[in-house]
Amino acid sequence: MAQRTLARYLTDAQRESGRESGCDSALESPLIPSDLKFLIEVVSRACKAISIAIGKGALGGEGGVLGEAGSDNVQGEAQKKLDVLSNEILLEANEWGGHLAAMASEEMDLPHLVPNRFPKGEYLLTFDPLDGSSNIDVNVSIGTIFSVLRCPEGADLSSEAAAEQAFLQPGTAQVAAGYAVYGPTTLLVLTFGAGVAVFTLDRELGEFVLTQENVQIPAETKEFAINMSNQRFWEAPVKRYVDEMVAGKTGPLGKDYNMRWVASMVADVHRIMTRGGIFMYPLDEKVRDKGGKLRLMYEANPMALLVEQAGGAATTGRQRILDIAPQHLHQRVPVILGSKSEVERVTGYHQA
Ligand code: AHG
Ligand code: MN
Ligand code: MN
């Protein structure tokens, strides 16, 4: 059977959604309008470019693409060269096509408005251009995470500062979300809110090819992911749950668990997409004043949508992540996501 490239998949999906919605023209489809299809194609091209840059490692450009950029981002984190480069690749790829009104990134204080010399579109894009920065220099899987929102009608885009308001929509409002993992293979994992599909980059063709549809996270798991070095800072419900998992067969859960922690959210989430598990970056005393470690708009929300679409669950321990009303662009939140019954168990412990 002929391979289904991302372009083919998107075109098919656009036609199907047109039929399902009863639209006369597939171009009026509410699920994948042509602008959204173009947006995803552009983002996928940027991910290809990032994948190529990463693949060059110490051989890329002058002095390689590894190591420090020598600057800090808005969150006070030291930027790696690849954080900066990936951010530039995504901005440049997305600003000219007429599909976006503005973009927001982990690496930029304020939103980036589409320059006036280009037409403006109806979507907003947020991204973590390079997730897992601490793994860049040690050749471990890293990724890109992105989320697409509709720009509210009448949104004030008169300045970068004013534009922040347009982005402050709950995760339920996302029209698409995805991540790329730059690992042994480069993958693109995508949802439009109707299931999750996985594409593998064919490096010879230079195309993402569909390799899995209708991803389903098993409801039960025997694998957990958490940074155990934060143990003494955890709240009681997380302590209780991890203690129970560590107790294994001898504890109340009655089965042995295994632990994995890549320290790239994309890689940890992708493992869960593939074989189940639970991922936690919970609220703890170390991050309490910031609200959590992971960022709502470009880490937690897109991952929560993908995980829910694959049959899993995503909460802060106290609330469904997708229901959070964002207060600001770089807001941080606690994240507990993965296999449904496990997420429900530890979320229940927060209520007890
Ligand atoms: P980023 O590199 O975009 O700042 O994100 C890193 C995040 C996430 O990918 C990962 O799960 C977590 O930080 C790792 O945190 P620790 O360093 O505490 O393990
Ligand atoms: Mn990240
Ligand atoms: Mn990042």
mmCIF file of C-alpha atoms and ligand atoms in Angstrom:
data_model
loop_
_atom_site.group_PDB
_atom_site.id
_atom_site.type_symbol
_atom_site.label_atom_id
_atom_site.label_comp_id
_atom_site.label_asym_id
_atom_site.label_seq_id
_atom_site.Cartn_x
_atom_site.Cartn_y
_atom_site.Cartn_z
ATOM 1 C CA MET A 1 0.000 0.000 0.000
ATOM 2 C CA ALA A 2 1.194 3.510 -0.797
ATOM 3 C CA GLN A 3 2.660 5.387 2.145
ATOM 4 C CA ARG A 4 0.506 8.144 3.610
ATOM 5 C CA THR A 5 2.584 11.255 3.991
ATOM 6 C CA LEU A 6 1.564 13.991 6.416
ATOM 7 C CA ALA A 7 0.423 16.099 3.422
ATOM 8 C CA ARG A 8 -1.817 13.259 2.243
ATOM 9 C CA TYR A 9 -3.145 12.600 5.757
ATOM 10 C CA LEU A 10 -4.036 16.264 6.224
ATOM 11 C CA THR A 11 -5.725 16.471 2.826
ATOM 12 C CA ASP A 12 -7.773 13.325 3.542
ATOM 13 C CA ALA A 13 -8.706 14.615 6.993
ATOM 14 C CA GLN A 14 -9.760 17.943 5.526
ATOM 15 C CA ARG A 15 -12.076 16.191 3.031
ATOM 16 C CA GLU A 16 -13.510 13.841 5.663
ATOM 17 C CA SER A 17 -14.204 16.627 8.113
ATOM 18 C CA GLY A 18 -15.941 18.549 5.336
ATOM 19 C CA ARG A 19 -18.236 15.581 4.702
ATOM 20 C CA GLU A 20 -18.914 14.909 8.388
ATOM 21 C CA SER A 21 -19.828 18.492 9.091
ATOM 22 C CA GLY A 22 -22.193 18.566 6.125
ATOM 23 C CA CYS A 23 -20.294 21.489 4.610
ATOM 24 C CA ASP A 24 -20.778 21.974 0.892
ATOM 25 C CA SER A 25 -17.122 22.686 0.558
ATOM 26 C CA ALA A 26 -14.433 20.817 2.443
ATOM 27 C CA LEU A 27 -12.628 24.143 2.656
ATOM 28 C CA GLU A 28 -15.313 25.296 5.113
ATOM 29 C CA SER A 29 -14.734 22.278 7.317
ATOM 30 C CA PRO A 30 -14.718 23.168 11.021
ATOM 31 C CA LEU A 31 -12.121 20.506 11.836
ATOM 32 C CA ILE A 32 -9.233 21.076 9.451
ATOM 33 C CA PRO A 33 -9.724 24.193 7.385
ATOM 34 C CA SER A 34 -7.088 24.785 4.721
ATOM 35 C CA ASP A 35 -5.318 27.443 6.818
ATOM 36 C CA LEU A 36 -4.929 25.013 9.708
ATOM 37 C CA LYS A 37 -3.661 22.319 7.352
ATOM 38 C CA PHE A 38 -1.098 24.771 5.993
ATOM 39 C CA LEU A 39 -0.121 25.777 9.538
ATOM 40 C CA ILE A 40 0.593 22.156 10.502
ATOM 41 C CA GLU A 41 2.586 21.614 7.316
ATOM 42 C CA VAL A 42 4.684 24.680 8.086
ATOM 43 C CA VAL A 43 5.268 23.575 11.683
ATOM 44 C CA SER A 44 6.261 20.103 10.440
ATOM 45 C CA ARG A 45 8.765 21.683 8.022
ATOM 46 C CA ALA A 46 10.237 23.684 10.887
ATOM 47 C CA CYS A 47 10.516 20.486 12.951
ATOM 48 C CA LYS A 48 12.367 18.866 10.043
ATOM 49 C CA ALA A 49 14.779 21.801 9.963
ATOM 50 C CA ILE A 50 15.291 21.542 13.746
ATOM 51 C CA SER A 51 15.859 17.785 13.418
ATOM 52 C CA ILE A 52 18.529 18.414 10.761
ATOM 53 C CA ALA A 53 20.235 21.061 12.904
ATOM 54 C CA ILE A 54 20.250 18.745 15.935
ATOM 55 C CA GLY A 55 21.636 15.913 13.815
ATOM 56 C CA LYS A 56 24.703 17.983 12.969
ATOM 57 C CA GLY A 57 25.605 18.333 16.655
ATOM 58 C CA ALA A 58 29.176 19.470 17.201
ATOM 59 C CA LEU A 59 29.670 19.626 13.403
ATOM 60 C CA GLY A 60 26.917 22.202 12.751
ATOM 61 C CA GLY A 61 27.767 25.796 11.790
ATOM 62 C CA GLU A 62 30.678 27.621 13.362
ATOM 63 C CA GLY A 63 31.584 25.824 16.576
ATOM 64 C CA GLY A 64 28.661 23.361 16.347
ATOM 65 C CA VAL A 65 25.081 23.735 17.591
ATOM 66 C CA LEU A 66 25.715 22.291 21.067
ATOM 67 C CA GLY A 67 26.445 24.239 24.236
ATOM 68 C CA GLU A 68 25.332 27.486 25.812
ATOM 69 C CA ALA A 69 23.963 30.483 23.919
ATOM 70 C CA GLY A 70 25.295 32.800 26.603
ATOM 71 C CA SER A 71 21.869 34.324 27.326
ATOM 72 C CA ASP A 72 18.910 33.738 29.682
ATOM 73 C CA ASN A 73 15.247 33.433 28.692
ATOM 74 C CA VAL A 74 12.320 35.199 30.346
ATOM 75 C CA GLN A 75 12.112 32.417 32.947
ATOM 76 C CA GLY A 76 15.693 33.044 34.011
ATOM 77 C CA GLU A 77 16.916 29.783 32.467
ATOM 78 C CA ALA A 78 20.247 29.696 30.617
ATOM 79 C CA GLN A 79 19.526 29.248 26.910
ATOM 80 C CA LYS A 80 21.338 26.658 24.846
ATOM 81 C CA LYS A 81 22.322 27.469 21.283
ATOM 82 C CA LEU A 82 19.667 25.018 20.089
ATOM 83 C CA ASP A 83 16.929 26.691 22.184
ATOM 84 C CA VAL A 84 17.633 29.933 20.358
ATOM 85 C CA LEU A 85 18.098 28.341 16.929
ATOM 86 C CA SER A 86 14.911 26.252 17.181
ATOM 87 C CA ASN A 87 12.951 29.331 18.249
ATOM 88 C CA GLU A 88 14.258 31.256 15.219
ATOM 89 C CA ILE A 89 13.445 28.389 12.852
ATOM 90 C CA LEU A 90 9.832 28.241 14.100
ATOM 91 C CA LEU A 91 9.365 32.025 13.975
ATOM 92 C CA GLU A 92 10.791 32.400 10.465
ATOM 93 C CA ALA A 93 8.864 29.440 9.066
ATOM 94 C CA ASN A 94 5.546 30.676 10.437
ATOM 95 C CA GLU A 95 5.504 34.432 9.989
ATOM 96 C CA TRP A 96 5.038 34.828 6.224
ATOM 97 C CA GLY A 97 2.286 32.332 5.305
ATOM 98 C CA GLY A 98 -0.767 34.388 6.277
ATOM 99 C CA HIS A 99 -2.110 31.684 8.616
ATOM 100 C CA LEU A 100 -1.143 33.235 11.957
ATOM 101 C CA ALA A 101 -1.927 36.360 13.921
ATOM 102 C CA ALA A 102 0.821 35.857 16.521
ATOM 103 C CA MET A 103 3.131 33.320 18.131
ATOM 104 C CA ALA A 104 4.292 32.824 21.702
ATOM 105 C CA SER A 105 7.271 30.830 22.878
ATOM 106 C CA GLU A 106 9.010 29.658 26.018
ATOM 107 C CA GLU A 107 12.030 31.561 24.783
ATOM 108 C CA MET A 108 10.343 34.965 24.349
ATOM 109 C CA ASP A 109 9.038 37.293 27.015
ATOM 110 C CA LEU A 110 6.182 38.633 24.852
ATOM 111 C CA PRO A 111 4.241 37.283 21.877
ATOM 112 C CA HIS A 112 5.736 37.729 18.416
ATOM 113 C CA LEU A 113 3.298 39.554 16.110
ATOM 114 C CA VAL A 114 3.253 38.702 12.426
ATOM 115 C CA PRO A 115 5.123 41.650 10.817
ATOM 116 C CA ASN A 116 2.937 44.140 8.952
ATOM 117 C CA ARG A 117 4.508 43.281 5.590
ATOM 118 C CA PHE A 118 2.788 39.867 5.773
ATOM 119 C CA PRO A 119 -0.948 39.066 5.824
ATOM 120 C CA LYS A 120 -2.444 38.052 9.181
ATOM 121 C CA GLY A 121 -4.352 34.830 9.755
ATOM 122 C CA GLU A 122 -6.849 33.621 12.310
ATOM 123 C CA TYR A 123 -4.649 31.329 14.412
ATOM 124 C CA LEU A 124 -2.290 31.675 17.344
ATOM 125 C CA LEU A 125 0.638 29.316 17.794
ATOM 126 C CA THR A 126 2.481 28.642 21.036
ATOM 127 C CA PHE A 127 5.584 26.475 21.326
ATOM 128 C CA ASP A 128 8.358 25.112 23.447
ATOM 129 C CA PRO A 129 10.885 25.159 20.593
ATOM 130 C CA LEU A 130 13.305 22.773 22.266
ATOM 131 C CA ASP A 131 12.082 20.658 25.146
ATOM 132 C CA GLY A 132 14.609 18.817 27.288
ATOM 133 C CA SER A 133 17.432 21.351 26.956
ATOM 134 C CA SER A 134 19.495 19.608 29.636
ATOM 135 C CA ASN A 135 19.710 16.588 27.308
ATOM 136 C CA ILE A 136 21.048 18.396 24.222
ATOM 137 C CA ASP A 137 24.721 18.088 25.071
ATOM 138 C CA VAL A 138 24.464 14.440 26.168
ATOM 139 C CA ASN A 139 22.796 13.193 22.961
ATOM 140 C CA VAL A 140 19.530 12.122 24.585
ATOM 141 C CA SER A 141 16.065 12.575 22.979
ATOM 142 C CA ILE A 142 14.716 16.126 22.911
ATOM 143 C CA GLY A 143 11.713 17.643 21.175
ATOM 144 C CA THR A 144 9.405 20.481 20.171
ATOM 145 C CA ILE A 145 5.925 20.959 21.663
ATOM 146 C CA PHE A 146 3.245 23.161 20.074
ATOM 147 C CA SER A 147 -0.355 24.234 20.504
ATOM 148 C CA VAL A 148 -2.761 26.011 18.129
ATOM 149 C CA LEU A 149 -5.552 28.346 19.251
ATOM 150 C CA ARG A 150 -7.995 30.521 17.329
ATOM 151 C CA CYS A 151 -7.334 34.227 17.665
ATOM 152 C CA PRO A 152 -10.453 35.707 19.315
ATOM 153 C CA GLU A 153 -12.384 38.119 17.140
ATOM 154 C CA GLY A 154 -11.513 41.721 17.904
ATOM 155 C CA ALA A 155 -8.351 40.722 19.814
ATOM 156 C CA ASP A 156 -6.045 43.636 20.533
ATOM 157 C CA LEU A 157 -2.894 42.994 18.491
ATOM 158 C CA SER A 158 -1.752 46.616 18.555
ATOM 159 C CA SER A 159 1.370 45.726 20.541
ATOM 160 C CA GLU A 160 3.195 42.623 21.687
ATOM 161 C CA ALA A 161 2.197 43.320 25.290
ATOM 162 C CA ALA A 162 -1.472 43.758 24.374
ATOM 163 C CA ALA A 163 -1.450 40.527 22.340
ATOM 164 C CA GLU A 164 -0.799 38.366 25.415
ATOM 165 C CA GLN A 165 -4.495 38.538 26.309
ATOM 166 C CA ALA A 166 -5.519 36.765 23.072
ATOM 167 C CA PHE A 167 -3.540 33.683 24.117
ATOM 168 C CA LEU A 168 -5.126 33.317 27.544
ATOM 169 C CA GLN A 169 -7.612 30.606 26.588
ATOM 170 C CA PRO A 170 -8.124 27.271 28.368
ATOM 171 C CA GLY A 171 -6.624 24.107 26.876
ATOM 172 C CA THR A 172 -10.106 22.963 25.804
ATOM 173 C CA ALA A 173 -9.974 25.746 23.197
ATOM 174 C CA GLN A 174 -6.972 24.236 21.393
ATOM 175 C CA VAL A 175 -7.750 23.332 17.776
ATOM 176 C CA ALA A 176 -4.581 21.286 17.355
ATOM 177 C CA ALA A 177 -1.567 20.230 19.380
ATOM 178 C CA GLY A 178 1.484 18.135 18.803
ATOM 179 C CA TYR A 179 5.085 17.369 19.523
ATOM 180 C CA ALA A 180 8.135 16.259 17.621
ATOM 181 C CA VAL A 181 10.627 13.907 19.267
ATOM 182 C CA TYR A 182 14.193 14.045 17.993
ATOM 183 C CA GLY A 183 15.373 10.604 19.060
ATOM 184 C CA PRO A 184 16.765 7.588 17.240
ATOM 185 C CA THR A 185 13.995 8.467 14.759
ATOM 186 C CA THR A 186 12.294 11.829 14.406
ATOM 187 C CA LEU A 187 8.560 11.553 15.103
ATOM 188 C CA LEU A 188 5.669 13.966 14.846
ATOM 189 C CA VAL A 189 2.672 13.247 17.066
ATOM 190 C CA LEU A 190 -0.462 15.171 16.256
ATOM 191 C CA THR A 191 -4.053 15.755 17.319
ATOM 192 C CA PHE A 192 -6.873 17.918 16.008
ATOM 193 C CA GLY A 193 -9.050 16.898 18.942
ATOM 194 C CA ALA A 194 -10.231 13.674 17.279
ATOM 195 C CA GLY A 195 -7.613 11.043 18.098
ATOM 196 C CA VAL A 196 -3.832 10.985 17.905
ATOM 197 C CA ALA A 197 -1.655 10.064 14.918
ATOM 198 C CA VAL A 198 2.096 9.424 14.762
ATOM 199 C CA PHE A 199 4.302 10.231 11.760
ATOM 200 C CA THR A 200 7.890 9.093 11.280
ATOM 201 C CA LEU A 201 10.366 11.237 9.365
ATOM 202 C CA ASP A 202 11.635 9.399 6.296
ATOM 203 C CA ARG A 203 15.060 11.015 6.081
ATOM 204 C CA GLU A 204 15.577 10.046 2.417
ATOM 205 C CA LEU A 205 12.187 11.341 1.291
ATOM 206 C CA GLY A 206 12.348 14.312 3.650
ATOM 207 C CA GLU A 207 8.693 13.633 4.517
ATOM 208 C CA PHE A 208 6.760 12.680 7.624
ATOM 209 C CA VAL A 209 4.953 9.402 6.927
ATOM 210 C CA LEU A 210 1.956 8.127 8.925
ATOM 211 C CA THR A 211 3.052 5.169 11.067
ATOM 212 C CA GLN A 212 0.297 4.929 13.693
ATOM 213 C CA GLU A 213 -3.292 6.089 13.972
ATOM 214 C CA ASN A 214 -5.710 6.115 16.855
ATOM 215 C CA VAL A 215 -3.040 5.879 19.572
ATOM 216 C CA GLN A 216 -4.443 4.429 22.806
ATOM 217 C CA ILE A 217 -2.681 4.686 26.164
ATOM 218 C CA PRO A 218 -3.334 1.547 28.244
ATOM 219 C CA ALA A 219 -5.502 2.449 31.281
ATOM 220 C CA GLU A 220 -3.332 0.475 33.709
ATOM 221 C CA THR A 221 0.426 0.765 34.070
ATOM 222 C CA LYS A 222 3.425 -0.540 35.965
ATOM 223 C CA GLU A 223 5.720 2.339 35.081
ATOM 224 C CA PHE A 224 6.101 5.781 36.625
ATOM 225 C CA ALA A 225 8.145 8.866 35.783
ATOM 226 C CA ILE A 226 9.021 11.479 38.384
ATOM 227 C CA ASN A 227 12.206 13.262 39.420
ATOM 228 C CA MET A 228 12.880 11.327 42.650
ATOM 229 C CA SER A 229 15.480 13.875 43.776
ATOM 230 C CA ASN A 230 12.573 16.185 44.633
ATOM 231 C CA GLN A 231 11.088 13.620 47.028
ATOM 232 C CA ARG A 232 11.628 15.618 50.204
ATOM 233 C CA PHE A 233 9.726 18.578 48.689
ATOM 234 C CA TRP A 234 6.612 16.639 47.600
ATOM 235 C CA GLU A 235 3.132 17.060 49.031
ATOM 236 C CA ALA A 236 1.604 14.175 51.031
ATOM 237 C CA PRO A 237 -0.628 12.749 48.222
ATOM 238 C CA VAL A 238 2.329 12.366 45.825
ATOM 239 C CA LYS A 239 4.523 10.943 48.594
ATOM 240 C CA ARG A 240 1.815 8.399 49.423
ATOM 241 C CA TYR A 241 1.345 7.340 45.793
ATOM 242 C CA VAL A 242 5.069 6.987 45.053
ATOM 243 C CA ASP A 243 5.634 5.127 48.351
ATOM 244 C CA GLU A 244 2.882 2.706 47.330
ATOM 245 C CA MET A 245 4.406 2.157 43.895
ATOM 246 C CA VAL A 246 7.857 1.635 45.376
ATOM 247 C CA ALA A 247 6.402 -0.852 47.884
ATOM 248 C CA GLY A 248 5.272 -2.858 44.823
ATOM 249 C CA LYS A 249 3.821 -6.317 45.435
ATOM 250 C CA THR A 250 4.267 -5.903 49.170
ATOM 251 C CA GLY A 251 2.193 -2.682 49.268
ATOM 252 C CA PRO A 252 -1.495 -1.802 48.747
ATOM 253 C CA LEU A 253 -1.183 -1.652 44.936
ATOM 254 C CA GLY A 254 -0.183 -5.313 44.846
ATOM 255 C CA LYS A 255 2.159 -5.106 41.841
ATOM 256 C CA ASP A 256 5.755 -4.112 41.151
ATOM 257 C CA TYR A 257 6.411 -0.852 39.316
ATOM 258 C CA ASN A 258 9.394 0.257 37.258
ATOM 259 C CA MET A 259 10.696 3.832 37.071
ATOM 260 C CA ARG A 260 11.877 5.872 34.062
ATOM 261 C CA TRP A 261 12.839 9.572 33.938
ATOM 262 C CA VAL A 262 14.342 10.923 30.706
ATOM 263 C CA ALA A 263 14.039 14.574 31.825
ATOM 264 C CA SER A 264 12.690 15.524 28.389
ATOM 265 C CA MET A 265 8.919 15.764 28.740
ATOM 266 C CA VAL A 266 8.476 14.837 25.069
ATOM 267 C CA ALA A 267 10.400 11.596 25.509
ATOM 268 C CA ASP A 268 8.660 10.688 28.767
ATOM 269 C CA VAL A 269 5.231 11.453 27.264
ATOM 270 C CA HIS A 270 6.050 9.545 24.104
ATOM 271 C CA ARG A 271 6.966 6.456 26.121
ATOM 272 C CA ILE A 272 3.572 6.745 27.825
ATOM 273 C CA MET A 273 1.849 7.117 24.434
ATOM 274 C CA THR A 274 3.605 3.942 23.348
ATOM 275 C CA ARG A 275 3.283 1.611 26.336
ATOM 276 C CA GLY A 276 1.450 3.483 29.080
ATOM 277 C CA GLY A 277 2.689 4.903 32.349
ATOM 278 C CA ILE A 278 2.293 7.956 34.536
ATOM 279 C CA PHE A 279 4.330 11.170 34.361
ATOM 280 C CA MET A 280 4.401 13.611 37.247
ATOM 281 C CA TYR A 281 5.941 17.017 37.747
ATOM 282 C CA PRO A 282 3.759 17.833 40.755
ATOM 283 C CA LEU A 283 3.519 20.881 42.956
ATOM 284 C CA ASP A 284 6.261 20.741 45.586
ATOM 285 C CA GLU A 285 7.905 23.076 48.073
ATOM 286 C CA LYS A 286 10.722 23.837 45.630
ATOM 287 C CA VAL A 287 8.414 25.175 42.915
ATOM 288 C CA ARG A 288 5.421 26.278 45.008
ATOM 289 C CA ASP A 289 6.047 30.003 44.568
ATOM 290 C CA LYS A 290 6.161 29.552 40.773
ATOM 291 C CA GLY A 291 3.023 27.372 40.703
ATOM 292 C CA GLY A 292 4.851 24.340 39.281
ATOM 293 C CA LYS A 293 7.748 23.524 36.983
ATOM 294 C CA LEU A 294 6.138 23.001 33.568
ATOM 295 C CA ARG A 295 4.547 25.721 31.527
ATOM 296 C CA LEU A 296 0.782 25.650 30.890
ATOM 297 C CA MET A 297 0.498 27.205 27.436
ATOM 298 C CA TYR A 298 3.205 25.323 25.558
ATOM 299 C CA GLU A 299 3.936 22.209 27.623
ATOM 300 C CA ALA A 300 1.022 21.140 29.836
ATOM 301 C CA ASN A 301 -1.930 22.074 27.589
ATOM 302 C CA PRO A 302 -0.733 20.506 24.314
ATOM 303 C CA MET A 303 0.416 17.361 26.135
ATOM 304 C CA ALA A 304 -2.854 17.163 28.101
ATOM 305 C CA LEU A 305 -4.895 17.349 24.885
ATOM 306 C CA LEU A 306 -2.782 14.645 23.233
ATOM 307 C CA VAL A 307 -2.952 12.391 26.288
ATOM 308 C CA GLU A 308 -6.731 12.788 26.668
ATOM 309 C CA GLN A 309 -7.200 12.156 22.955
ATOM 310 C CA ALA A 310 -5.254 8.913 23.407
ATOM 311 C CA GLY A 311 -7.590 7.797 26.208
ATOM 312 C CA GLY A 312 -5.436 8.993 29.106
ATOM 313 C CA ALA A 313 -5.965 11.724 31.695
ATOM 314 C CA ALA A 314 -4.099 14.889 32.720
ATOM 315 C CA THR A 315 -4.582 16.836 35.953
ATOM 316 C CA THR A 316 -2.711 19.112 38.312
ATOM 317 C CA GLY A 317 -3.726 16.754 41.136
ATOM 318 C CA ARG A 318 -6.581 19.116 41.898
ATOM 319 C CA GLN A 319 -8.006 20.051 38.512
ATOM 320 C CA ARG A 320 -8.168 18.861 34.900
ATOM 321 C CA ILE A 321 -5.328 20.665 33.114
ATOM 322 C CA LEU A 322 -7.447 21.544 30.053
ATOM 323 C CA ASP A 323 -9.942 23.426 32.259
ATOM 324 C CA ILE A 324 -7.408 25.862 33.739
ATOM 325 C CA ALA A 325 -8.149 29.495 32.893
ATOM 326 C CA PRO A 326 -4.673 30.905 32.181
ATOM 327 C CA GLN A 327 -3.590 34.049 34.005
ATOM 328 C CA HIS A 328 -0.444 34.747 32.011
ATOM 329 C CA LEU A 329 1.550 33.450 29.077
ATOM 330 C CA HIS A 330 4.374 31.814 30.994
ATOM 331 C CA GLN A 331 2.214 30.409 33.801
ATOM 332 C CA ARG A 332 3.516 27.204 35.362
ATOM 333 C CA VAL A 333 1.317 24.380 36.606
ATOM 334 C CA PRO A 334 1.714 20.997 38.301
ATOM 335 C CA VAL A 335 1.379 18.141 35.786
ATOM 336 C CA ILE A 336 0.199 14.569 36.362
ATOM 337 C CA LEU A 337 -0.641 12.706 33.159
ATOM 338 C CA GLY A 338 -0.803 9.308 31.514
ATOM 339 C CA SER A 339 -2.716 6.079 32.065
ATOM 340 C CA LYS A 340 -6.201 6.989 33.199
ATOM 341 C CA SER A 341 -6.687 4.777 36.258
ATOM 342 C CA GLU A 342 -3.312 5.793 37.713
ATOM 343 C CA VAL A 343 -3.902 9.529 37.163
ATOM 344 C CA GLU A 344 -7.340 9.156 38.744
ATOM 345 C CA ARG A 345 -5.826 7.328 41.735
ATOM 346 C CA VAL A 346 -3.257 9.996 42.578
ATOM 347 C CA THR A 347 -5.725 12.793 41.811
ATOM 348 C CA GLY A 348 -8.095 11.092 44.257
ATOM 349 C CA TYR A 349 -5.363 11.101 46.923
ATOM 350 C CA HIS A 350 -5.244 14.923 46.563
ATOM 351 C CA GLN A 351 -8.955 15.067 47.394
ATOM 352 C CA ALA A 352 -8.726 12.690 50.367
HETATM 353 P P1 AHG B 1 12.779 22.759 28.872
HETATM 354 O O1 AHG B 1 14.040 22.087 28.436
HETATM 355 O O2 AHG B 1 11.905 23.154 27.716
HETATM 356 O O3 AHG B 1 13.006 23.888 29.837
HETATM 357 O O4 AHG B 1 11.858 21.691 29.632
HETATM 358 C C1 AHG B 1 12.444 20.833 30.574
HETATM 359 C C2 AHG B 1 11.363 20.225 31.398
HETATM 360 C C3 AHG B 1 10.794 18.937 30.856
HETATM 361 O O5 AHG B 1 11.130 18.597 29.563
HETATM 362 C C4 AHG B 1 11.292 17.864 31.786
HETATM 363 O O6 AHG B 1 10.297 16.941 32.043
HETATM 364 C C5 AHG B 1 11.703 18.608 33.021
HETATM 365 O O7 AHG B 1 11.904 19.945 32.657
HETATM 366 C C6 AHG B 1 12.946 18.040 33.617
HETATM 367 O O8 AHG B 1 13.108 18.574 34.864
HETATM 368 P P2 AHG B 1 14.297 18.128 35.843
HETATM 369 O O9 AHG B 1 15.520 18.798 35.309
HETATM 370 O O10 AHG B 1 13.848 18.629 37.185
HETATM 371 O O11 AHG B 1 14.413 16.625 35.803
HETATM 372 MN MN MN B 2 10.094 22.081 27.931
HETATM 373 MN MN MN B 3 12.354 24.425 26.021
#
